[in-house]
Short mmCIF file of C-alpha atoms in Angstrom, two decimals:
data_model
loop_
_atom_site.label_atom_id
_atom_site.label_comp_id
_atom_site.label_asym_id
_atom_site.label_seq_id
_atom_site.Cartn_x
_atom_site.Cartn_y
_atom_site.Cartn_z
CA MET Y 156 87.33 87.52 69.61
CA LYS Y 157 87.47 89.71 72.74
CA GLU Y 158 88.46 93.35 72.40
CA ILE Y 159 90.16 95.49 75.07
CA ILE Y 160 89.92 99.27 74.87
CA LEU Y 161 91.45 101.96 77.11
CA ILE Y 162 88.99 104.88 77.40
CA SER Y 163 90.56 108.18 78.53
CA VAL Y 164 88.24 111.10 79.38
CA ALA Y 165 89.27 114.66 80.32
CA GLY Y 166 87.56 117.99 80.78
CA GLU Y 167 85.75 120.25 83.22
CA ASP Y 168 84.41 118.28 86.18
CA LYS Y 169 80.65 117.99 86.19
CA VAL Y 170 77.99 115.68 87.57
CA GLY Y 171 77.07 112.64 85.49
CA VAL Y 172 80.16 112.08 83.34
CA THR Y 173 81.10 108.70 84.84
CA ASN Y 174 77.46 107.66 84.86
CA SER Y 175 76.99 108.46 81.17
CA VAL Y 176 80.05 106.39 80.18
CA THR Y 177 79.23 103.37 82.34
CA SER Y 178 75.57 103.43 81.28
CA VAL Y 179 76.64 102.96 77.65
CA LEU Y 180 79.07 100.21 78.63
CA ALA Y 181 76.37 98.43 80.64
CA ARG Y 182 74.00 98.41 77.64
CA HIS Y 183 76.72 96.78 75.55
CA GLU Y 184 77.60 94.21 78.25
CA ALA Y 185 81.20 95.37 78.74
CA ASN Y 186 83.51 94.28 81.58
CA ILE Y 187 85.54 96.88 83.47
CA LEU Y 188 89.10 95.57 83.89
CA ASP Y 189 90.44 98.71 85.57
CA ILE Y 190 89.18 102.17 86.44
CA GLY Y 191 90.61 105.35 87.91
CA GLN Y 192 89.35 108.89 88.35
CA SER Y 193 90.72 112.09 89.83
CA VAL Y 194 89.79 115.75 89.98
CA ILE Y 195 92.40 118.51 90.22
CA HIS Y 196 91.07 122.07 90.50
CA GLU Y 197 87.73 121.27 88.81
CA THR Y 198 89.40 119.30 85.99
CA LEU Y 199 88.34 115.67 85.63
CA SER Y 200 90.55 112.84 84.44
CA LEU Y 201 88.83 109.47 84.03
CA GLY Y 202 90.32 106.25 82.70
CA MET Y 203 88.66 102.88 82.11
CA LEU Y 204 90.14 99.68 80.74
CA VAL Y 205 87.19 97.88 79.17
CA GLU Y 206 86.70 94.39 77.74
CA PHE Y 207 84.07 93.67 75.08
CA ILE Y 208 83.21 90.02 74.53
CA ASP Y 209 81.63 90.81 71.15
CA PRO Y 210 83.71 93.20 68.94
CA GLN Y 211 80.51 94.31 67.22
CA GLN Y 212 79.32 95.67 70.55
CA SER Y 213 82.49 97.76 70.96
CA SER Y 214 82.11 99.93 67.87
CA ALA Y 215 78.53 100.85 68.77
CA ALA Y 216 79.48 101.53 72.41
CA LEU Y 217 82.42 103.74 71.53
CA LYS Y 218 80.31 105.74 69.11
CA ASP Y 219 77.64 106.32 71.76
CA ILE Y 220 80.29 107.34 74.32
CA LEU Y 221 81.91 109.75 71.87
CA PHE Y 222 78.63 111.53 71.05
CA GLY Y 223 77.51 111.61 74.68
CA LEU Y 224 80.75 113.11 76.00
CA ASP Y 225 81.03 115.59 73.15
CA ALA Y 226 77.63 116.95 74.15
CA GLN Y 227 79.00 117.44 77.68
CA GLY Y 228 82.10 119.27 76.43
CA MET Y 229 84.47 116.45 77.35
CA SER Y 230 87.34 115.08 75.28
CA VAL Y 231 87.75 111.32 74.90
CA LYS Y 232 90.41 109.03 73.50
CA PHE Y 233 90.14 105.30 72.67
CA THR Y 234 93.27 103.12 72.67
CA PRO Y 235 93.16 99.40 71.64
CA ILE Y 236 95.09 97.08 73.95
CA SER Y 237 96.15 93.60 72.85
CA PRO Y 238 95.57 90.61 75.17
CA ASP Y 239 99.35 90.07 75.40
CA GLU Y 240 99.89 93.70 76.41
CA TYR Y 241 97.19 93.37 79.05
CA GLU Y 242 98.62 90.14 80.51
CA HIS Y 243 102.12 91.65 80.62
CA TRP Y 244 100.72 94.72 82.43
CA VAL Y 245 98.85 92.58 84.99
CA GLU Y 246 101.92 90.48 85.72
CA GLY Y 247 104.15 93.52 86.14
CA ARG Y 248 101.76 95.39 88.46
CA SER Y 249 101.03 92.46 90.74
CA LYS Y 250 104.59 92.15 92.07
CA HIS Y 251 107.30 94.32 93.61
CA ARG Y 252 105.11 97.19 94.76
CA HIS Y 253 106.35 100.01 96.99
CA ILE Y 254 105.09 103.26 98.45
CA ILE Y 255 107.03 106.54 98.39
CA THR Y 256 105.69 109.13 100.83
CA LEU Y 257 106.76 112.77 100.51
CA LEU Y 258 106.18 114.89 103.62
CA SER Y 259 106.89 118.61 103.70
CA ARG Y 260 105.55 121.94 104.89
CA ARG Y 261 105.02 122.80 101.23
CA ILE Y 262 105.37 120.56 98.19
CA ARG Y 263 107.90 122.03 95.79
CA ALA Y 264 108.50 120.95 92.21
CA GLU Y 265 112.19 120.29 92.89
CA GLN Y 266 111.24 117.69 95.51
CA ILE Y 267 109.17 115.74 93.00
CA VAL Y 268 111.89 116.10 90.37
CA GLY Y 269 114.34 114.53 92.83
CA ILE Y 270 112.01 111.62 93.54
CA THR Y 271 111.22 110.97 89.88
CA ASP Y 272 114.91 111.18 88.97
CA ILE Y 273 115.58 108.30 91.34
CA THR Y 274 112.56 106.23 90.30
CA SER Y 275 113.46 106.65 86.62
CA GLU Y 276 117.05 105.67 87.26
CA LEU Y 277 115.90 102.55 89.15
CA GLY Y 278 113.41 101.61 86.43
CA LEU Y 279 110.43 101.99 88.75
CA ASN Y 280 107.08 102.82 87.20
CA ILE Y 281 104.85 105.36 88.99
CA ASP Y 282 101.38 103.82 88.85
CA LYS Y 283 99.53 106.40 90.94
CA ILE Y 284 100.15 109.71 92.71
CA GLU Y 285 97.76 110.74 95.46
CA ARG Y 286 97.60 113.65 97.90
CA LEU Y 287 97.01 112.47 101.49
CA SER Y 288 97.00 115.91 103.09
CA GLY Y 289 94.22 118.46 102.76
CA ARG Y 290 94.52 121.34 100.36
CA VAL Y 291 96.94 123.95 101.71
CA PRO Y 292 95.52 127.50 102.00
CA LEU Y 293 97.63 130.07 100.18
CA ASP Y 294 97.97 132.24 103.30
CA ASP Y 295 98.85 129.40 105.71
CA GLU Y 296 101.95 130.01 107.81
CA GLN Y 297 104.95 127.93 106.82
CA GLN Y 298 105.43 126.68 110.39
CA SER Y 299 101.94 125.20 110.69
CA ALA Y 300 101.44 123.90 107.15
CA LYS Y 301 101.78 120.23 106.37
CA ALA Y 302 101.58 118.49 103.02
CA CYS Y 303 101.92 114.88 101.93
CA ILE Y 304 101.94 113.14 98.55
CA GLU Y 305 102.02 109.38 98.11
CA PHE Y 306 103.49 107.62 95.06
CA ASN Y 307 102.57 104.01 94.26
CA VAL Y 308 105.45 102.50 92.30
CA SER Y 309 106.19 99.08 90.84
CA GLY Y 310 109.39 97.40 89.80
CA ARG Y 311 112.13 95.20 91.18
CA ILE Y 312 114.44 96.64 93.87
CA GLU Y 313 117.85 95.02 94.23
CA ASP Y 314 119.07 96.91 97.33
CA LEU Y 315 116.25 98.28 99.46
CA GLU Y 316 118.54 99.89 102.05
CA GLN Y 317 120.52 101.75 99.41
CA VAL Y 318 117.28 103.16 97.96
CA ARG Y 319 116.18 104.32 101.42
CA ARG Y 320 119.54 106.00 101.98
CA ARG Y 321 119.21 107.84 98.67
CA PHE Y 322 115.77 109.15 99.59
CA LEU Y 323 117.04 110.12 103.07
CA GLU Y 324 119.84 112.14 101.47
CA LEU Y 325 117.38 113.72 99.02
CA GLY Y 326 115.07 114.70 101.88
CA GLY Y 327 117.92 116.39 103.71
CA ARG Y 328 118.83 118.36 100.60
CA PHE Y 329 115.28 119.59 99.94
CA GLU Y 330 114.05 120.05 103.55
CA CYS Y 331 111.47 117.29 103.40
CA ASP Y 332 111.01 113.68 104.49
CA ILE Y 333 110.80 110.86 101.95
CA ALA Y 334 109.79 107.40 103.11
CA PHE Y 335 110.19 104.30 100.97
CA GLN Y 336 108.39 101.17 102.13
CA GLU Y 337 107.00 97.95 100.76
CA ASP Y 338 103.31 98.04 99.83
CA ASN Y 339 102.06 95.01 101.74
CA LEU Y 340 99.01 93.91 103.71
CA PHE Y 341 100.53 95.05 107.03
CA ARG Y 342 100.63 98.73 106.08
CA ARG Y 343 96.97 99.34 106.94
CA THR Y 344 96.73 96.65 109.63
CA ARG Y 345 99.07 98.07 112.28
CA ARG Y 346 97.60 97.62 115.77
CA LEU Y 347 100.20 98.76 118.33
CA VAL Y 348 102.28 101.96 118.43
CA CYS Y 349 105.18 102.20 120.91
CA PHE Y 350 106.77 105.56 121.71
CA ASP Y 351 109.89 106.79 123.36
CA MET Y 352 108.93 109.68 125.65
CA ASP Y 353 111.69 112.27 126.03
CA SER Y 354 112.30 114.32 122.86
CA THR Y 355 109.63 112.25 121.11
CA LEU Y 356 106.28 112.66 122.85
CA ILE Y 357 107.58 115.71 124.67
CA GLU Y 358 110.03 118.37 123.50
CA ALA Y 359 112.31 117.93 126.49
CA GLU Y 360 114.58 115.46 128.26
CA VAL Y 361 113.01 115.14 131.71
CA ILE Y 362 116.27 114.23 133.35
CA ASP Y 363 117.74 117.49 132.03
CA GLU Y 364 114.83 119.43 133.54
CA LEU Y 365 115.36 117.70 136.88
CA ALA Y 366 119.05 118.50 136.66
CA LYS Y 367 118.35 122.19 136.11
CA ALA Y 368 116.21 122.20 139.25
CA ALA Y 369 119.06 120.48 141.11
CA GLY Y 370 121.64 122.98 139.84
CA VAL Y 371 123.59 120.42 137.77
CA GLY Y 372 122.00 121.14 134.39
CA ASP Y 373 125.10 121.63 132.27
CA GLN Y 374 126.74 118.44 133.52
CA VAL Y 375 123.69 116.27 132.85
CA VAL Y 376 122.94 117.80 129.42
CA ALA Y 377 126.47 117.02 128.26
CA ILE Y 378 126.10 113.37 129.30
CA THR Y 379 122.60 113.13 127.75
CA GLU Y 380 123.73 114.45 124.37
CA SER Y 381 126.69 112.09 124.30
CA ALA Y 382 124.41 109.13 125.07
CA MET Y 383 121.87 110.10 122.39
CA ARG Y 384 124.68 110.25 119.84
CA GLY Y 385 125.66 106.72 120.82
CA GLU Y 386 129.03 107.74 122.27
CA ILE Y 387 128.30 106.43 125.77
CA ASP Y 388 126.47 103.26 126.80
CA PHE Y 389 122.96 104.24 127.90
CA THR Y 390 123.03 102.34 131.21
CA GLU Y 391 126.34 103.88 132.20
CA SER Y 392 125.29 107.40 131.22
CA PHE Y 393 121.96 106.97 132.99
CA ALA Y 394 123.69 106.03 136.24
CA GLN Y 395 126.02 109.03 135.96
CA ARG Y 396 123.17 111.46 135.44
CA LEU Y 397 121.00 109.95 138.15
CA ALA Y 398 123.73 110.24 140.75
CA LEU Y 399 123.88 114.00 140.16
CA LEU Y 400 120.20 114.30 141.17
CA GLU Y 401 120.69 113.02 144.69
CA GLY Y 402 118.94 115.22 147.25
CA LEU Y 403 116.46 116.86 144.87
CA ASP Y 404 113.13 117.57 146.58
CA GLU Y 405 110.22 115.35 145.44
CA SER Y 406 107.89 118.35 145.06
CA VAL Y 407 109.85 119.47 141.99
CA LEU Y 408 108.51 116.54 139.95
CA GLN Y 409 104.91 117.72 139.82
CA GLY Y 410 105.84 121.20 138.64
CA ILE Y 411 107.95 119.77 135.81
CA ALA Y 412 105.22 117.31 134.77
CA GLU Y 413 102.60 120.04 134.53
CA THR Y 414 104.77 122.15 132.23
CA LEU Y 415 106.06 119.44 129.90
CA PRO Y 416 106.05 120.82 126.32
CA LEU Y 417 104.10 118.37 124.16
CA THR Y 418 105.52 117.68 120.72
CA GLU Y 419 103.74 119.21 117.72
CA GLY Y 420 100.99 116.90 116.48
CA MET Y 421 101.22 114.53 119.44
CA GLU Y 422 97.71 115.05 120.82
CA ASN Y 423 96.19 114.78 117.33
CA LEU Y 424 98.11 111.55 116.72
CA ILE Y 425 97.14 109.88 119.99
CA SER Y 426 93.45 110.83 119.74
CA THR Y 427 93.35 109.49 116.16
CA LEU Y 428 95.04 106.22 117.13
CA LYS Y 429 92.60 105.75 120.00
CA ARG Y 430 89.63 106.46 117.73
CA TYR Y 431 90.78 103.73 115.34
CA GLY Y 432 91.32 101.21 118.13
CA PHE Y 433 95.12 101.16 118.29
CA LYS Y 434 96.94 100.21 121.46
CA THR Y 435 99.58 102.75 122.49
CA ALA Y 436 102.58 102.34 124.76
CA ILE Y 437 105.29 104.51 126.27
CA LEU Y 438 108.61 102.64 126.42
CA SER Y 439 110.98 105.12 127.95
CA GLY Y 440 114.42 105.37 129.45
CA GLY Y 441 112.95 108.27 131.44
CA PHE Y 442 110.79 108.01 134.52
CA ASN Y 443 107.44 106.38 135.33
CA TYR Y 444 106.25 109.48 137.19
CA PHE Y 445 106.14 111.49 133.95
CA GLY Y 446 104.99 108.58 131.78
CA ARG Y 447 102.01 108.03 134.06
CA TYR Y 448 101.25 111.76 133.92
CA LEU Y 449 100.98 111.54 130.12
CA GLN Y 450 99.00 108.32 130.42
CA ASN Y 451 96.41 109.97 132.66
CA LYS Y 452 96.25 113.02 130.39
CA LEU Y 453 96.08 111.31 126.99
CA GLY Y 454 95.07 107.70 127.60
CA PHE Y 455 98.12 105.60 126.74
CA ASP Y 456 97.42 101.91 127.30
CA TYR Y 457 100.86 100.97 128.64
CA VAL Y 458 103.73 102.76 130.36
CA TYR Y 459 107.12 101.20 131.00
CA ALA Y 460 109.87 103.46 132.30
CA ASN Y 461 112.29 103.73 135.22
CA GLU Y 462 111.01 104.07 138.79
CA LEU Y 463 112.78 107.02 140.37
CA GLU Y 464 113.72 106.10 143.94
CA ILE Y 465 112.58 108.60 146.56
CA HIS Y 466 113.33 108.40 150.28
CA GLU Y 467 111.85 110.78 152.85
CA GLY Y 468 110.79 113.21 150.13
CA LYS Y 469 114.20 113.33 148.45
CA VAL Y 470 115.51 111.80 145.22
CA THR Y 471 118.20 109.24 146.10
CA GLY Y 472 120.01 109.32 142.76
CA LYS Y 473 118.99 105.72 142.00
CA VAL Y 474 116.12 103.81 140.37
CA SER Y 475 114.39 100.71 141.66
CA GLY Y 476 113.86 97.65 139.48
CA THR Y 477 115.23 96.87 136.02
CA VAL Y 478 116.65 99.81 134.08
CA VAL Y 479 114.72 100.43 130.86
CA ASP Y 480 117.55 100.68 128.34
CA GLY Y 481 117.56 100.03 124.61
CA GLN Y 482 117.50 96.25 124.92
CA ARG Y 483 114.73 96.38 127.51
CA LYS Y 484 112.61 98.58 125.21
CA ALA Y 485 112.94 95.98 122.44
CA GLU Y 486 112.00 93.18 124.84
CA LEU Y 487 108.94 95.10 126.03
CA LEU Y 488 107.83 95.77 122.45
CA VAL Y 489 108.01 92.04 121.64
CA HIS Y 490 106.21 91.22 124.91
CA LEU Y 491 103.36 93.66 124.20
CA ALA Y 492 102.92 92.36 120.65
CA ALA Y 493 102.63 88.81 121.98
CA GLN Y 494 100.24 89.94 124.72
CA GLU Y 495 98.02 91.68 122.16
CA GLY Y 496 98.23 88.67 119.84
CA ILE Y 497 99.64 90.56 116.87
CA ASP Y 498 102.55 90.10 114.48
CA LEU Y 499 105.62 92.30 114.94
CA GLU Y 500 104.95 93.62 111.43
CA GLN Y 501 101.80 95.20 112.89
CA VAL Y 502 103.82 97.23 115.39
CA VAL Y 503 104.98 100.82 114.91
CA ALA Y 504 107.87 102.13 117.03
CA VAL Y 505 108.91 105.78 117.30
CA GLY Y 506 111.98 107.25 118.95
CA ASP Y 507 114.84 109.70 118.57
CA GLY Y 508 117.89 108.31 120.36
CA ALA Y 509 120.46 105.58 119.87
CA ASN Y 510 118.84 103.61 122.70
CA ASP Y 511 115.65 103.44 120.61
CA LEU Y 512 117.29 101.60 117.71
CA PRO Y 513 116.73 98.07 119.10
CA MET Y 514 112.95 98.60 119.34
CA LEU Y 515 112.84 100.44 115.99
CA SER Y 516 114.47 97.43 114.34
CA LYS Y 517 111.96 95.01 115.90
CA ALA Y 518 108.87 96.87 114.70
CA GLY Y 519 107.36 96.43 111.27
CA LEU Y 520 107.48 100.21 110.93
CA GLY Y 521 110.33 101.83 112.86
CA ILE Y 522 110.40 105.62 112.68
CA ALA Y 523 113.22 107.90 113.78
CA PHE Y 524 111.49 111.13 114.82
CA ARG Y 525 113.55 114.34 114.72
CA ALA Y 526 116.41 112.06 115.48
CA LYS Y 527 120.15 112.22 115.71
CA PRO Y 528 122.02 111.41 112.43
CA ILE Y 529 123.11 107.94 113.56
CA VAL Y 530 119.48 107.04 114.33
CA LYS Y 531 118.09 108.44 111.06
CA GLN Y 532 120.62 106.46 109.07
CA SER Y 533 119.85 103.21 110.91
CA ALA Y 534 116.04 103.38 111.17
CA LYS Y 535 113.72 102.11 108.44
CA GLN Y 536 111.99 105.50 108.16
CA SER Y 537 112.42 108.99 109.60
CA ILE Y 538 110.42 112.17 110.08
CA SER Y 539 112.10 115.49 110.81
CA THR Y 540 110.04 118.03 108.88
CA LEU Y 541 106.50 117.62 110.25
CA GLY Y 542 105.00 117.03 113.68
CA LEU Y 543 104.40 113.66 115.29
CA ASP Y 544 101.05 113.19 113.51
CA GLY Y 545 102.99 112.94 110.24
CA ILE Y 546 103.34 109.27 111.25
CA LEU Y 547 99.74 108.77 110.16
CA TYR Y 548 100.71 109.55 106.57
CA LEU Y 549 103.33 106.78 106.65
CA MET Y 550 100.55 104.46 107.81
CA GLY Y 551 98.47 105.46 104.78
CA TYR Y 552 95.92 107.73 106.46
CA ARG Y 553 94.53 110.85 104.75
CA ASP Y 554 93.68 114.11 106.44
CA ARG Y 555 89.97 113.47 105.98
CA GLU Y 556 90.38 110.28 108.03
CA ILE Y 557 92.28 111.99 110.85
#
């Protein structure tokens, strides 16, 4: 009769521990059903779920492992597992899997308590906890630090949106971001990332900067903020703001482009995406002039924005062609996915305003970045605590891969 044993090893990390255990198991023809190992501050934790075809082999193997590890100063524990227990475990872990991602400047115990309170209440089992970010130096400045922990959980979820709202509320309370997403094959197979430009890729609204140069800054800012909150239709607000720019000299555009403040983490994000072969697109309700400037500087593959109409060196207060509003952004996202031959689940969309919601809803991973409350509540995921490269954590990348 087959015998299943859980082997748990702990102690000071040193070379050869895993090798010594598996060497014994190999001699006794054991099968490894599951294995996991981690090291935290020079302390090793190793677990193996092992199957012995011949029970007589198991007693000899366990004795050899015990003596070998004792000589290395390691502690070991053997736990018998029945076949029924094993089958029940396999069935439970193969379905209903989700990922919880905690992003913060510093990981605090109260943040993890909040997460585990919710998972316990929902009956979710935490199967694995892993740090995606690098180790944080003790003297690192709070503003530049970034930390991320990923929880693999299993269990049935009845209302996915309600769970996301609870984690969103928890993140707001503890100054962190908490993403909750299904653990599926698409998570590490995203191929296209579409960005809003103003207040997403850059820490400015270009139309507001143009308005300041035209002497109508306060009027345009008020309309912009109302539109981003969803209080005014984007197309209507866009026309109102544009009209106030009539007569602005064309030479102003270059000066504004050259001084655009890039969002924290943006350059790191784009260079990483390019290195891994992602296609990147700017889908903006702003202007092509500035989108093309970023494209030339950072290598975006596509730029779709509004063409600012200029006549005899002066801004006319109008745009030529189709206005890129929220619906148009969503259409462009779908078009680019089809053009690249990929599923919409393989698309990531990032934006901050109400006019970004249509494209965020189309993408497999829609992220509200430093967004207005209405957008954060409606998007699948949100990031407000870290820079733009925090998106890579939601895609499952570790610092060592960035």
